[in-house]
Amino acid sequence: MWQLYQFPLCPFSRKVRLMLGEKGIAHELVRENPWANRDEFLDLNPAGQTPVLVEESKGLVLIDSNAICEYFEETVDRAPMLAGGAAARAEVRRLVAWFDERLYGDVVKPMMDERMKKRLVSRDAPDTRILREAMKTANAHLDYIDYLLDHRRWLGGPVLSLADLTAAAHLSVADYLGGIDWRGHKQTTDWYSVMKSRPSFRTLLGERMEVIVPPTHYDKVDFF
Amino acid sequence: MWQLYQFPLCPFSRKVRLMLGEKGIAHELVRENPWANRDEFLDLNPAGQTPVLVEESKGLVLIDSNAICEYFEETVDRAPMLAGGAAARAEVRRLVAWFDERLYGDVVKPMMDERMKKRLVSRDAPDTRILREAMKTANAHLDYIDYLLDHRRWLGGPVLSLADLTAAAHLSVADYLGGIDWRGHKQTTDWYSVMKSRPSFRTLLGERMEVIVPPTHYDKVDFF
């Protein structure tokens, strides 16, 4: 069986978990704390990052969330997440890169650093200036998602795609850490409610990280 | 015809130019300075980043270097850059992500900021501490490329792939900025000599950025 080395609040691990869930791929979770720099994990992935997916009986080690998602898109027909022609697929991949670089870099990573890593690892107080800036940028990202949903049924086009899984994965981590103010973003909250109600997402939202407690709306489909 | 909005020292633009060259796709270059934040360019790509590839007659706008490369891999059979089965393709994509995130983030970006952006835009002196750190990390990256080439003919496996184009694109920008010390990396220099002699790369290495002059070995296949 596939073994997924992952961390509960790693958005890239969450993206892969949503992909495996939608594709119906059985797997077991192996918890890996990215800041531990465990030698055995670095041997597996010199980049030292989650997620890594291993199938020992086949001698397969898959690294990098997008390489993993493309692998299952190529090998499993069920639930296509890069549907359509080459141009439609390019648009989905553009958005995946946008969320992985900008939504992650400007919003999710600073929130993880300030609200999770400082709490669990260095035990410093969070920098409120950085958090305020990240929450302001989060709002701009929700505006952009509202705009996409004004023109399309799903984020990447007419059907559910890897763009939806990627955005939901990142937003869910920021939301766990109390960093998302959903008010005034009707299109995005409606879309996120639908995402939350998918079986692949519900399991994930039911889990809790030690020490850090999410806001009460976090796993509620209707936000209340 | 395709129009490529690009910047001469943008490694992601260079990756796409190498891909278009290998695939034999006719295109014209449109110079876009990323720090200019031109309104018309932001309308084209809200991320404000090069490269962007436009085919007006077909109404196509392709954004993000990997989305662009995957598009041409899917639509043009010539010169496959993601050859082999799903696992081989996953390994190439892993390396592309590694070079795009780590080689770029730890080496190329700080060199561009210190040696190009500060010179052309803010006119500050470069921070020698940051440059020293980036050059040290560059050396570790060359060690890893040496290691890969000890085990494989090309970086991603037995055949030329997007991993080679990506690594060469990033290294060429760092090299233009005088940030690579090639001594002691025989495997990497041999591989880079072969890359440099490819027609797709030679045109690119022949161009010069205004004000900034590369070291004399920069476009020489034998480094001398």
Tab-separated table of C-alpha atoms in Angstrom, chain A residues 46-47 49 60 62-64 67 70-71 74-75 86-87 89-90 93-94 97-98 101-102 144, chain B residues 46-47 49 60 62-64 67 70-71 74-75 86-87 89-90 93-94 97-98 101-102 144:
chain	number	residue	atom	x	y	z
A	46	PRO	CA	16.905	15.490	0.010
A	47	ALA	CA	14.620	18.555	-0.038
A	49	GLN	CA	9.801	18.504	2.580
A	60	LEU	CA	8.456	3.795	-5.963
A	62	LEU	CA	7.235	10.083	-5.422
A	63	ILE	CA	8.277	13.573	-4.303
A	64	ASP	CA	6.715	17.031	-4.765
A	67	ALA	CA	4.673	15.537	-9.474
A	70	GLU	CA	0.343	14.444	-12.202
A	71	TYR	CA	1.409	10.818	-11.571
A	74	GLU	CA	-1.723	9.867	-15.667
A	75	THR	CA	-2.221	6.455	-14.088
A	86	ALA	CA	-4.242	21.329	-23.594
A	87	ALA	CA	-5.323	24.985	-23.129
A	89	ARG	CA	-5.131	22.036	-18.620
A	90	ALA	CA	-2.665	24.944	-18.918
A	93	ARG	CA	-1.804	24.414	-13.981
A	94	ARG	CA	-1.460	28.230	-13.997
A	97	ALA	CA	1.176	27.459	-9.496
A	98	TRP	CA	-0.503	30.729	-8.425
A	101	GLU	CA	3.486	30.215	-4.861
A	102	ARG	CA	1.443	33.270	-3.949
A	144	TYR	CA	-9.476	37.010	-6.785
B	46	PRO	CA	-2.291	39.191	-12.661
B	47	ALA	CA	0.825	37.603	-11.116
B	49	GLN	CA	5.612	37.607	-13.784
B	60	LEU	CA	-4.495	31.785	-26.244
B	62	LEU	CA	-0.346	30.720	-21.440
B	63	ILE	CA	1.071	31.661	-18.039
B	64	ASP	CA	3.622	29.983	-15.738
B	67	ALA	CA	2.145	25.167	-17.508
B	70	GLU	CA	3.499	20.923	-20.238
B	71	TYR	CA	1.306	22.515	-22.945
B	74	GLU	CA	1.172	17.626	-24.824
B	75	THR	CA	0.692	19.291	-28.207
B	86	ALA	CA	4.606	7.809	-15.208
B	87	ALA	CA	7.361	7.148	-12.627
B	89	ARG	CA	8.001	11.600	-15.581
B	90	ALA	CA	7.430	12.063	-11.840
B	93	ARG	CA	8.940	16.840	-12.440
B	94	ARG	CA	10.478	16.410	-8.961
B	97	ALA	CA	10.348	21.682	-8.852
B	98	TRP	CA	13.638	21.322	-6.946
B	101	GLU	CA	12.208	26.374	-5.851
B	102	ARG	CA	15.607	25.753	-4.297
B	144	TYR	CA	24.030	17.524	-6.035
